[in-house]
Short mmCIF file of C-alpha atoms in Angstrom, two decimals:
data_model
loop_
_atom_site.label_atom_id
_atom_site.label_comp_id
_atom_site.label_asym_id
_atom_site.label_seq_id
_atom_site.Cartn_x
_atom_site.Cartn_y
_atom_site.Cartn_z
CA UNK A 20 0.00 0.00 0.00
CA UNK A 21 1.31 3.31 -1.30
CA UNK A 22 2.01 6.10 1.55
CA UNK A 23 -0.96 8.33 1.39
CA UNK A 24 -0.58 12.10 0.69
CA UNK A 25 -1.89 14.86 2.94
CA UNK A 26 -3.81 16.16 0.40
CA UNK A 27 -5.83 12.56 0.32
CA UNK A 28 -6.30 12.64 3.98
CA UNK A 29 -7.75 15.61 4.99
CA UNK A 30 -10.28 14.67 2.57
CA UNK A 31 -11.29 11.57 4.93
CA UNK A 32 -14.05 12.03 7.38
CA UNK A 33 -12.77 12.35 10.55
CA UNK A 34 -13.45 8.32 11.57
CA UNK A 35 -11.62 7.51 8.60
CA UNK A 36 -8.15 9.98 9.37
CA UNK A 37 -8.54 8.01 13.03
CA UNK A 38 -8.61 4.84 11.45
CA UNK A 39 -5.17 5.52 9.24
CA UNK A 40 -3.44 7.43 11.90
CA UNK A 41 -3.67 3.80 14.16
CA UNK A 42 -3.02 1.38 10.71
CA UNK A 43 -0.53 3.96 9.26
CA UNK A 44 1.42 6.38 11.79
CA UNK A 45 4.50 6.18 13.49
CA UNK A 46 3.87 7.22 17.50
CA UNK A 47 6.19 9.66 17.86
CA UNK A 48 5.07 11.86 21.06
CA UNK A 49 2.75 13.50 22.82
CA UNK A 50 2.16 16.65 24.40
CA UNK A 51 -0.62 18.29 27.00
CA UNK A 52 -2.04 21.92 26.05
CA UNK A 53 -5.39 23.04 28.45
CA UNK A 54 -7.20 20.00 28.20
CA UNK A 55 -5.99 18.56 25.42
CA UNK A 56 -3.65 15.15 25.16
CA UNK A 57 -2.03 16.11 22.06
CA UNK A 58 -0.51 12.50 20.47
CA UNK A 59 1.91 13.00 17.70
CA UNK A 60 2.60 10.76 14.35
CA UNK A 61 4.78 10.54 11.28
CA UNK A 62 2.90 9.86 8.54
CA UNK A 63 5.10 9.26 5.79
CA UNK A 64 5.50 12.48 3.71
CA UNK A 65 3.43 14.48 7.15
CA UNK A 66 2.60 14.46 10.89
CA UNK A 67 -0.33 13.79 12.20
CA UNK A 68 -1.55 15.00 15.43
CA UNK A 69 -4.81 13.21 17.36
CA UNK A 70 -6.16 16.11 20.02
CA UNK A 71 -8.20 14.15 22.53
CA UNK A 72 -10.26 15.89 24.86
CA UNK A 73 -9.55 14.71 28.36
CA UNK A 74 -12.71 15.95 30.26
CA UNK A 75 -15.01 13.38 27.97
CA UNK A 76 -11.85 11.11 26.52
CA UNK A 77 -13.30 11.86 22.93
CA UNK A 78 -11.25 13.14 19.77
CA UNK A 79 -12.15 16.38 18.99
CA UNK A 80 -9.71 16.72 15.83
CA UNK A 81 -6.71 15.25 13.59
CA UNK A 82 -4.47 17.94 12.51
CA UNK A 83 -1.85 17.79 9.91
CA UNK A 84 1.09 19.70 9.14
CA UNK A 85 4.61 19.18 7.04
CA UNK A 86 6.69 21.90 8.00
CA UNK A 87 8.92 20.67 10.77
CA UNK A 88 8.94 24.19 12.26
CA UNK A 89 5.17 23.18 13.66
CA UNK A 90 7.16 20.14 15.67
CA UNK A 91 8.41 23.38 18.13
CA UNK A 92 6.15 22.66 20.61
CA UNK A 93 7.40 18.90 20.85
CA UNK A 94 10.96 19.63 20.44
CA UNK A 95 10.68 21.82 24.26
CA UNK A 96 10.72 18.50 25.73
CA UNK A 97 14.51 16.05 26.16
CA UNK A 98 13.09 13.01 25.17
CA UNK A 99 11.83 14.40 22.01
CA UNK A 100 15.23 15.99 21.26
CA UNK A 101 17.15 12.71 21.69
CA UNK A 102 14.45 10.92 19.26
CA UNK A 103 14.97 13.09 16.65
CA UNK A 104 19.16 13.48 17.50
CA UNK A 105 18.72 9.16 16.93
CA UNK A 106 16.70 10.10 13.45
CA UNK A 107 19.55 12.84 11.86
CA UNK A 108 22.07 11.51 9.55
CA UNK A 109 25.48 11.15 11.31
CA UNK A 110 28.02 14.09 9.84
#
């Protein structure tokens, strides 16, 4: 099965994005923001991010981005900088 494009996915209904974030993403991290559990993914060619709302434990949205300046907010944490020091070519 061919890595699907952004473009493709945020054409899914929301059940269906769910449903290839768990068959198709990477876990990469997660983050808290109000009260929101914010769960990461690599998607191939983007990132995914599942925003679950704690108070009720339902998904409220997926959110996709390329740009690796939007990973800022994960990248304030160690553990996320020594996964992506273990992903960068060696010099």
């Amino acid at each position: 099965m061919k890595d699907m494009q952004v473009k493709e996915f945020v054409e899914l209904p929301l059940v269906e994005q769910i449903k290839q974030v768990q068959d198709q993403g990477r876990y990469l991290h997660s983050r808290l923001k109000g009260w929101c559990h914010i769960s990461l993914y690599g998607m191939g060619s983007f990132y995914a991010e599942v925003w679950l709302l704690e108070h009720c434990g339902s998904i409220a949205l997926v959110r996709t981005f390329t740009s690796q300046k939007q990973l800022d907010p994960y990248l304030q944490t160690t553990c996320m900088e020594n996964f992506l020091k273990q992903l960068a070519p060696s010099e």
